[in-house]
């Protein structure tokens, strides 16, 4: 009993972690299932069929590649626009800063369904055709705020004297930006970009409203929950999990090595 | 907002930027312009269109016209108040559960994990990158009728208690309020843990030692030192959980039944299936108002305004 009381936090924390990981394990296990009916919710027998033929389901890999494309463009768009805003907010004093800060905060303080619905009314009123472009516009919009926050945090912790030093050494504004400012801000920009990619790739609610007949991967999964879920969905889910963990671990490994070898701060 | 109006204030810490010729003062505006324009056109303007839609009447065939028909708001509220109440109730419960479940894990990562810290953080963040819809569908398997989870909870009498509380029905979990709350809690847990972890990590461990030196017990240290210092994380974590959960319709749709529909489900079906745009717009505005009011009051009371 004493031991349990002493380690209560650790036990509770690990239980929460188990709760968080459990669905991922279920997804992984069921990627090796051979379902009897249309739905892959009950374990039948072991099979590697789905792994041998991940694109064997009609339209699934098409929706996957569409989601990747949208996520890529939305990431580029929101990262460029968001980083510019973040630099302006941290590095310059000007009027309307407060108003701009609220405008950036509001999309994060609003239920997604409200934004999704209001965008749909805009597109309906303008007579825009729902599809790739409306999804891309919407994703860029809601990823923007998250990029601003991520980049702002990094730029705030930057020492402005480094840029002064560059100027003292006769670097022009462009040279200073490319050789000094950008490399220091890069981790923040990378974090913002990764967040934007993940948010866009995984977004369902805003896409649901503004996609028309275009089917992104989350839309495909949603539809399959009604029609019957192919095992391949679990294969993709497992692959995404493994790739994500690998990317994060590699990233940590690289930044860890940099920390050891680079100049002291 | 002309150039000449720009304040010439030059704080001593950033002299370089401000000693520039007048042309340079335009730089922040050029940096802001594209992004802010994007937000105005695709975030602020849509809200105006939605406001206008909510006071229109008409039909899809004849078209909608602005008639300042505020009655729609009242009708929407009286017809769908159960879904509104449910949204607040489910999202609130999920938020409290997230806090109770998330705090120990955030604490563990911040203070006790040692060299396991990075691994634990990866395991918290990784779900972000796996499709949340696939993971929510996995809960259907976990909570399935006659499955191990239901059997265990049933045999220890847990389901009797929750049935009595009206959170489950008979000996099943799927298609009950508890399943929806479980899904919501699961989906938004990372949004609670990360801010909590960030604010806990900032706490100087020497404060714990100092509390110990002053003969504070572990629980007293937590109550008087750790928890108050982690308040910014608690506030932003609860907001990041409650706001999206209140508008969510995925969990109610996949894990619930017709009796567990939330306001998000109504907005979705009114907009995309029934095509009653004014009612849908009015509902969405009411939800936004409710959330914004609750958030503002909450932030005032909690006393932290530097959330971003």
XYZ file of C-alpha atoms in Angstrom:
573
model
C 0.000 0.000 0.000
C 2.766 2.398 0.935
C 4.436 1.668 -2.370
C 1.245 2.500 -4.262
C 0.780 5.728 -2.338
C 4.351 6.690 -2.966
C 4.091 6.122 -6.697
C 0.530 7.348 -7.143
C 1.462 10.029 -9.687
C 3.499 7.630 -11.771
C 0.748 5.006 -11.775
C -1.984 7.527 -12.623
C 0.145 9.082 -15.340
C 0.960 5.757 -16.938
C -2.719 4.751 -16.829
C -3.596 7.947 -18.726
C -0.870 7.143 -21.221
C -2.337 3.664 -21.659
C -5.746 5.254 -22.287
C -4.162 7.436 -24.964
C -2.255 4.659 -26.674
C -4.964 1.967 -26.480
C -6.813 2.970 -29.699
C -3.516 3.086 -31.604
C -2.810 -0.479 -30.487
C -6.303 -1.570 -31.488
C -5.839 0.052 -34.907
C -2.523 -1.778 -35.294
C -3.916 -5.161 -34.227
C -6.973 -4.855 -36.448
C -4.812 -4.061 -39.452
C -3.974 -7.783 -39.352
C -7.592 -8.868 -39.151
C -9.601 -10.688 -41.784
C -13.112 -9.354 -41.191
C -16.124 -11.535 -41.893
C -18.547 -8.792 -42.964
C -18.224 -5.212 -44.182
C -17.197 -3.848 -40.811
C -13.829 -4.380 -39.210
C -14.933 -4.069 -35.587
C -14.667 -7.673 -34.356
C -11.597 -9.888 -34.437
C -11.870 -12.849 -36.824
C -8.528 -14.262 -37.913
C -4.931 -13.198 -38.548
C -4.069 -12.110 -42.070
C -1.542 -9.853 -43.768
C -3.708 -9.330 -46.866
C -4.331 -5.655 -46.213
C -0.628 -4.927 -45.710
C 0.223 -6.640 -49.016
C -2.336 -4.545 -50.865
C -2.746 -1.234 -49.033
C -4.360 0.513 -51.999
C -6.727 -2.368 -52.752
C -9.783 -0.317 -51.798
C -11.414 1.824 -54.418
C -10.741 5.586 -54.028
C -8.882 5.284 -50.726
C -5.366 6.042 -51.915
C -6.730 8.756 -54.192
C -8.227 10.485 -51.162
C -4.972 9.963 -49.297
C -2.918 11.652 -51.993
C -5.467 14.482 -52.212
C -5.174 15.040 -48.448
C -1.380 15.062 -48.690
C -1.484 17.636 -51.494
C -3.897 19.893 -49.647
C -1.899 19.576 -46.425
C 1.317 20.416 -48.283
C -0.063 23.570 -49.934
C -1.930 24.661 -46.808
C 1.290 24.216 -44.820
C 3.302 26.304 -47.280
C 0.653 29.018 -47.421
C -0.016 29.276 -43.707
C 3.666 29.004 -42.765
C 4.697 31.847 -45.075
C 1.790 34.119 -44.117
C 1.962 33.181 -40.423
C 5.728 33.684 -40.100
C 5.457 37.122 -41.695
C 2.755 38.087 -39.181
C 4.776 36.683 -36.284
C 7.871 38.684 -37.270
C 5.858 41.864 -37.645
C 4.186 41.381 -34.252
C 7.378 40.667 -32.336
C 9.849 42.939 -34.063
C 7.877 46.108 -34.737
C 5.804 48.498 -32.690
C 2.845 49.870 -34.608
C -0.802 50.759 -34.275
C -3.554 48.148 -34.248
C -1.312 45.508 -32.692
C -4.023 44.693 -30.163
C -6.701 44.338 -32.815
C -4.445 42.125 -34.910
C -3.613 39.959 -31.915
C -7.321 39.387 -31.287
C -7.979 38.643 -34.947
C -5.320 35.927 -34.746
C -6.553 34.580 -31.410
C -10.239 34.355 -32.400
C -10.024 31.432 -34.864
C -8.486 29.345 -32.078
C -11.161 30.422 -29.583
C -14.039 29.355 -31.771
C -15.624 25.923 -32.159
C -14.578 24.565 -35.524
C -18.143 23.981 -36.619
C -18.866 27.727 -36.358
C -15.963 28.602 -38.653
C -16.864 25.771 -41.002
C -20.481 26.912 -41.264
C -19.623 30.576 -41.747
C -17.152 29.767 -44.516
C -19.829 27.718 -46.226
C -22.236 30.671 -46.150
C -19.523 32.832 -47.745
C -18.862 30.311 -50.503
C -22.580 29.762 -51.097
C -23.194 33.503 -51.361
C -20.282 33.977 -53.745
C -21.418 30.990 -55.772
C -18.001 29.374 -55.433
C -17.680 25.773 -56.511
C -16.864 23.640 -53.462
C -13.833 21.417 -53.856
C -10.040 21.490 -53.800
C -9.718 25.292 -53.706
C -12.315 25.943 -51.034
C -10.735 23.239 -48.837
C -7.289 24.741 -49.381
C -8.509 28.257 -48.547
C -10.215 27.017 -45.379
C -7.221 24.982 -44.200
C -4.787 27.831 -44.792
C -7.104 30.090 -42.778
C -7.352 27.948 -39.660
C -3.700 26.792 -39.682
C -2.509 30.404 -39.888
C -3.131 31.256 -36.209
C -1.309 28.175 -34.974
C 1.742 29.011 -37.092
C 1.759 32.585 -35.767
C 1.743 31.320 -32.169
C 4.524 28.788 -32.774
C 6.800 31.219 -34.650
C 6.084 34.077 -32.244
C 7.240 31.980 -29.299
C 10.576 31.323 -30.996
C 11.175 34.862 -32.275
C 10.369 36.279 -28.823
C 13.213 34.278 -27.305
C 15.680 35.466 -29.962
C 18.440 37.827 -28.933
C 18.119 40.975 -31.098
C 21.799 41.716 -30.470
C 22.746 38.929 -32.872
C 21.148 40.882 -35.697
C 22.772 44.104 -34.503
C 26.096 42.338 -34.579
C 25.451 41.221 -38.151
C 24.697 44.799 -39.152
C 27.808 46.035 -37.376
C 29.720 43.607 -39.550
C 28.249 45.346 -42.606
C 25.662 42.728 -43.508
C 22.796 44.168 -45.532
C 19.189 43.696 -44.394
C 18.651 40.751 -46.756
C 21.928 39.134 -45.796
C 21.176 39.578 -42.096
C 17.773 38.024 -42.536
C 18.950 35.035 -44.576
C 22.165 34.311 -42.659
C 21.177 35.212 -39.093
C 17.467 35.758 -38.461
C 16.052 32.890 -40.492
C 18.373 30.162 -39.149
C 17.605 31.159 -35.554
C 13.849 31.282 -36.184
C 13.912 28.022 -38.158
C 12.935 25.651 -35.306
C 9.872 27.775 -34.570
C 8.936 27.900 -38.238
C 9.463 24.142 -38.537
C 7.282 23.498 -35.489
C 4.559 25.735 -36.918
C 4.771 24.019 -40.296
C 4.562 20.544 -38.753
C 1.565 21.578 -36.685
C -0.124 23.070 -39.761
C 0.506 19.907 -41.761
C -0.908 17.672 -39.050
C -3.939 19.917 -38.506
C -4.725 20.164 -42.200
C -4.156 16.490 -42.967
C -6.397 15.410 -40.092
C -9.086 18.056 -40.376
C -12.581 16.739 -40.717
C -15.165 19.282 -39.542
C -14.137 22.229 -41.736
C -13.557 19.925 -44.697
C -16.930 18.251 -44.180
C -18.649 21.602 -44.722
C -16.535 22.990 -47.534
C -15.521 20.034 -49.688
C -18.615 19.548 -51.873
C -18.150 16.164 -53.516
C -14.382 16.138 -53.061
C -13.247 13.307 -50.803
C -10.189 13.826 -48.616
C -8.842 10.977 -46.490
C -10.754 11.929 -43.309
C -13.891 12.250 -45.457
C -13.227 8.763 -46.810
C -12.879 7.358 -43.286
C -16.082 9.112 -42.252
C -17.963 7.652 -45.195
C -16.568 4.201 -44.513
C -17.913 4.324 -40.958
C -21.367 4.173 -42.557
C -20.680 1.947 -45.567
C -18.223 -0.512 -44.050
C -14.632 -0.032 -42.966
C -11.942 -1.741 -45.037
C -8.946 -3.152 -43.147
C -6.705 -0.927 -45.269
C -7.821 2.071 -43.208
C -6.149 0.467 -40.207
C -3.033 -0.155 -42.287
C -2.842 3.534 -43.198
C -3.536 4.527 -39.575
C -0.745 2.268 -38.316
C 1.683 3.512 -40.974
C 0.914 7.134 -40.066
C 1.546 6.433 -36.385
C 4.853 4.684 -37.046
C 6.047 7.364 -39.484
C 5.083 10.143 -37.054
C 6.974 8.515 -34.190
C 10.006 7.966 -36.435
C 9.987 11.610 -37.577
C 9.708 12.944 -34.039
C 12.414 10.593 -32.723
C 14.754 11.472 -35.609
C 14.089 15.161 -35.039
C 14.949 14.830 -31.368
C 18.068 12.851 -32.209
C 19.281 15.518 -34.649
C 18.554 18.438 -32.320
C 20.182 16.509 -29.476
C 23.365 16.061 -31.508
C 23.329 19.700 -32.568
C 23.097 20.754 -28.977
C 26.189 18.717 -28.152
C 28.323 19.785 -31.064
C 27.303 23.378 -31.798
C 28.745 26.495 -30.226
C 27.646 27.290 -26.687
C 24.688 29.666 -26.566
C -3.315 54.297 -40.429
C -0.727 56.322 -42.310
C 2.991 56.216 -41.977
C 3.237 59.525 -40.210
C 0.884 58.296 -37.547
C 3.083 55.375 -36.690
C 4.387 55.934 -33.161
C 8.037 56.870 -33.180
C 8.559 55.156 -29.845
C 11.943 53.469 -29.886
C 12.482 51.226 -26.879
C 16.083 51.032 -25.856
C 16.228 47.286 -26.354
C 15.442 47.427 -30.056
C 17.097 50.556 -31.364
C 18.216 49.279 -34.749
C 14.807 48.655 -36.236
C 13.484 52.062 -35.400
C 16.350 54.278 -36.529
C 15.294 53.596 -40.111
C 14.077 56.014 -42.771
C 10.316 56.557 -43.133
C 10.053 53.925 -45.883
C 11.146 51.296 -43.375
C 8.247 52.058 -41.087
C 6.023 50.483 -43.706
C 7.743 47.112 -43.347
C 5.498 45.723 -40.581
C 2.418 46.603 -42.600
C 3.748 44.841 -45.680
C 4.563 41.799 -43.528
C 1.082 41.766 -42.039
C -0.936 42.582 -45.139
C -1.267 39.189 -46.885
C -1.972 37.130 -43.767
C -4.360 39.626 -42.206
C -6.155 40.050 -45.522
C -6.581 36.271 -45.662
C -8.063 36.231 -42.148
C -10.358 39.177 -42.868
C -11.679 37.689 -46.110
C -11.949 34.064 -44.989
C -12.598 34.429 -41.260
C -14.179 37.791 -40.432
C -16.183 38.304 -43.632
C -17.777 34.810 -43.433
C -19.017 35.704 -39.946
C -20.785 38.713 -41.469
C -22.323 36.514 -44.154
C -23.422 34.052 -41.507
C -24.973 36.834 -39.429
C -26.880 37.961 -42.478
C -27.955 34.397 -43.303
C -29.342 33.946 -39.803
C -31.883 36.760 -40.307
C -32.978 35.650 -43.758
C -36.111 33.771 -44.708
C -37.028 31.889 -47.818
C -36.428 28.487 -49.293
C -33.746 26.844 -51.345
C -35.861 26.975 -54.530
C -36.992 30.595 -54.239
C -33.815 31.867 -52.673
C -33.214 33.502 -49.299
C -33.742 37.185 -48.514
C -32.775 39.308 -45.529
C -36.018 39.977 -43.672
C -34.592 40.635 -40.196
C -36.500 37.645 -38.971
C -35.007 37.347 -35.475
C -37.684 34.828 -34.605
C -35.368 32.184 -36.089
C -33.067 32.544 -33.078
C -35.913 32.013 -30.638
C -37.294 29.052 -32.608
C -33.869 27.475 -32.851
C -33.291 27.880 -29.126
C -36.657 26.490 -28.048
C -36.425 23.573 -30.438
C -32.808 22.597 -29.858
C -32.105 23.570 -26.251
C -31.681 19.889 -25.235
C -28.792 19.578 -27.692
C -27.303 22.821 -26.395
C -27.501 21.645 -22.800
C -26.023 18.306 -23.785
C -23.119 19.997 -25.569
C -22.248 22.094 -22.529
C -22.715 19.107 -20.208
C -20.698 16.614 -22.282
C -17.945 19.094 -23.130
C -17.783 20.224 -19.489
C -17.573 16.659 -18.182
C -14.941 15.756 -20.771
C -12.925 18.847 -19.798
C -12.974 17.915 -16.101
C -12.029 14.322 -16.932
C -9.210 15.572 -19.169
C -7.899 17.696 -16.304
C -8.098 14.815 -13.811
C -6.474 12.349 -16.220
C -4.045 14.767 -17.826
C -2.583 16.379 -14.719
C -0.800 13.295 -13.351
C 0.675 12.523 -16.758
C 1.846 16.110 -17.286
C 3.292 16.081 -13.751
C 4.992 12.762 -14.397
C 6.603 14.023 -17.608
C 7.663 17.341 -16.070
C 9.139 16.125 -12.763
C 9.538 12.360 -12.586
C 10.299 11.063 -16.060
C 14.040 11.757 -16.110
C 15.537 10.296 -19.265
C 12.135 8.907 -20.309
C 10.783 12.439 -20.701
C 11.254 12.715 -24.455
C 9.781 9.289 -25.122
C 6.678 10.108 -23.075
C 6.294 13.432 -24.895
C 6.502 11.644 -28.247
C 3.774 9.244 -27.111
C 1.566 12.208 -26.157
C 2.153 14.053 -29.443
C 2.078 11.057 -31.810
C -1.739 10.770 -31.830
C -1.799 14.255 -33.402
C -0.326 12.729 -36.512
C -2.588 9.690 -36.714
C -6.023 10.298 -38.130
C -8.313 11.037 -35.192
C -11.269 9.555 -37.065
C -9.546 6.175 -37.308
C -8.763 6.283 -33.591
C -12.336 7.255 -32.748
C -13.568 4.321 -34.803
C -11.222 2.106 -32.784
C -13.256 3.066 -29.703
C -16.185 1.287 -31.323
C -14.180 -1.904 -31.093
C -12.991 -1.206 -27.546
C -16.458 -0.385 -26.206
C -18.235 -3.051 -28.255
C -21.147 -4.963 -26.703
C -19.958 -8.138 -24.999
C -16.322 -7.061 -25.398
C -13.755 -7.356 -22.592
C -14.163 -3.742 -21.429
C -17.937 -4.042 -21.077
C -17.613 -7.433 -19.357
C -15.090 -6.216 -16.795
C -17.012 -3.004 -16.010
C -20.241 -4.991 -15.778
C -18.813 -7.597 -13.403
C -17.454 -4.999 -10.974
C -20.830 -3.257 -10.915
C -19.592 -0.082 -12.621
C -22.291 -0.223 -15.277
C -25.010 -0.515 -12.619
C -23.837 2.739 -11.094
C -23.573 4.550 -14.437
C -26.973 3.216 -15.539
C -28.454 4.545 -12.331
C -26.835 7.910 -13.118
C -28.329 7.784 -16.604
C -24.937 7.665 -18.323
C -25.319 4.142 -19.719
C -28.183 1.823 -20.552
C -28.358 -1.779 -19.431
C -25.105 -3.595 -19.929
C -23.845 -1.701 -22.924
C -21.467 1.185 -23.397
C -21.722 1.971 -27.105
C -24.446 4.440 -28.082
C -24.611 5.881 -24.558
C -23.666 9.327 -23.187
C -20.711 7.722 -21.410
C -19.288 6.520 -24.726
C -19.563 10.022 -26.206
C -17.883 11.601 -23.159
C -15.188 8.921 -23.271
C -14.522 9.714 -26.935
C -14.451 13.477 -26.302
C -12.092 13.040 -23.346
C -9.813 10.857 -25.415
C -9.773 13.149 -28.447
C -8.919 16.327 -26.574
C -6.571 14.945 -23.917
C -3.375 16.049 -25.738
C -4.743 19.617 -25.825
C -4.917 19.475 -22.027
C -1.604 17.738 -21.377
C 0.651 19.937 -23.505
C -0.227 23.321 -21.895
C -0.161 21.686 -18.454
C 3.260 20.244 -19.160
C 4.567 23.584 -20.444
C 3.501 25.447 -17.314
C 4.679 22.678 -14.944
C 8.049 22.500 -16.660
C 8.633 26.190 -15.937
C 8.334 25.647 -12.188
C 11.696 25.749 -10.466
C 12.184 22.391 -8.680
C 13.961 24.272 -5.884
C 10.559 25.626 -4.863
C 9.560 22.044 -4.054
C 12.705 21.612 -1.988
C 12.043 24.880 -0.210
C 8.507 23.769 0.631
C 9.931 20.491 1.948
C 12.494 22.362 4.039
C 9.625 24.316 5.577
C 8.043 21.015 6.650
C 5.276 21.014 4.038
C 3.914 17.562 3.277
C 3.773 16.405 -0.330
C 0.064 17.190 -0.574
C 0.513 20.648 0.980
C 3.336 21.445 -1.436
C 1.087 20.480 -4.312
C -1.864 22.520 -3.037
C 0.089 25.647 -2.094
C 2.970 25.706 -4.590
C 2.675 23.445 -7.610
C -0.996 23.784 -8.466
C -1.218 27.608 -8.165
C 1.903 27.961 -10.312
C 0.412 25.689 -12.964
C -2.776 27.761 -13.250
C -1.896 29.269 -16.661
C -1.635 25.719 -18.007
C -4.894 24.707 -16.338
C -6.715 27.685 -17.835
C -5.423 27.316 -21.380
C -5.761 23.520 -21.211
C -9.386 23.639 -20.136
C -10.168 26.205 -22.837
C -8.378 24.225 -25.550
C -10.434 21.194 -24.479
C -13.824 22.754 -23.825
C -14.098 24.968 -26.914
C -13.550 22.319 -29.591
C -15.458 19.694 -27.579
C -18.547 21.909 -27.366
C -18.807 22.108 -31.155
C -17.771 18.535 -31.913
C -20.197 16.208 -33.661
C -17.879 13.361 -34.631
C -17.909 11.560 -31.271
C -21.668 11.939 -30.826
C -22.185 10.591 -34.334
C -19.773 7.641 -34.200
C -20.084 6.567 -30.556
C -23.515 7.865 -29.589
C -27.138 7.429 -30.592
C -29.984 9.764 -31.539
C -30.374 10.512 -27.820
C -26.839 11.846 -27.514
C -26.868 14.369 -30.363
C -24.994 17.567 -29.586
C -25.493 21.012 -31.085
C -22.729 20.331 -33.627
C -24.771 17.436 -35.006
C -27.767 19.731 -35.447
C -25.734 22.452 -37.178
C -24.179 19.875 -39.473
C -27.440 18.246 -40.494
C -29.281 21.577 -40.888
C -26.505 22.923 -43.119
C -25.636 19.848 -45.135
C -28.794 17.704 -45.169
C -31.919 19.751 -44.353
C -30.457 22.826 -46.102
C -32.262 25.176 -43.714
C -29.473 27.756 -43.771
C -31.081 30.450 -41.541
C -31.722 28.030 -38.671
C -28.263 26.523 -39.056
C -26.638 29.963 -39.066
C -28.645 31.060 -36.022
C -27.652 27.901 -34.118
C -24.026 28.397 -35.008
C -24.174 32.009 -33.801
C -25.789 31.025 -30.528
C -23.075 28.420 -29.976
C -20.390 31.001 -30.723
C -21.967 33.501 -28.321
C -22.303 30.914 -25.555
C -18.681 29.825 -25.941
C -17.296 33.367 -26.160
C -19.256 34.513 -23.102
C -18.233 31.485 -21.059
C -14.612 31.886 -22.107
C -14.546 35.602 -21.284
C -16.109 35.104 -17.851
C -13.808 32.181 -17.166
C -10.662 34.068 -18.174
C -11.704 37.042 -16.002
C -12.253 34.795 -12.982
C -9.140 32.739 -13.539
C -7.208 35.947 -14.014
C -4.944 34.920 -16.870
C -5.225 36.897 -20.033
C -1.886 36.096 -21.625
C -3.043 32.895 -23.234
C -1.459 33.327 -26.599
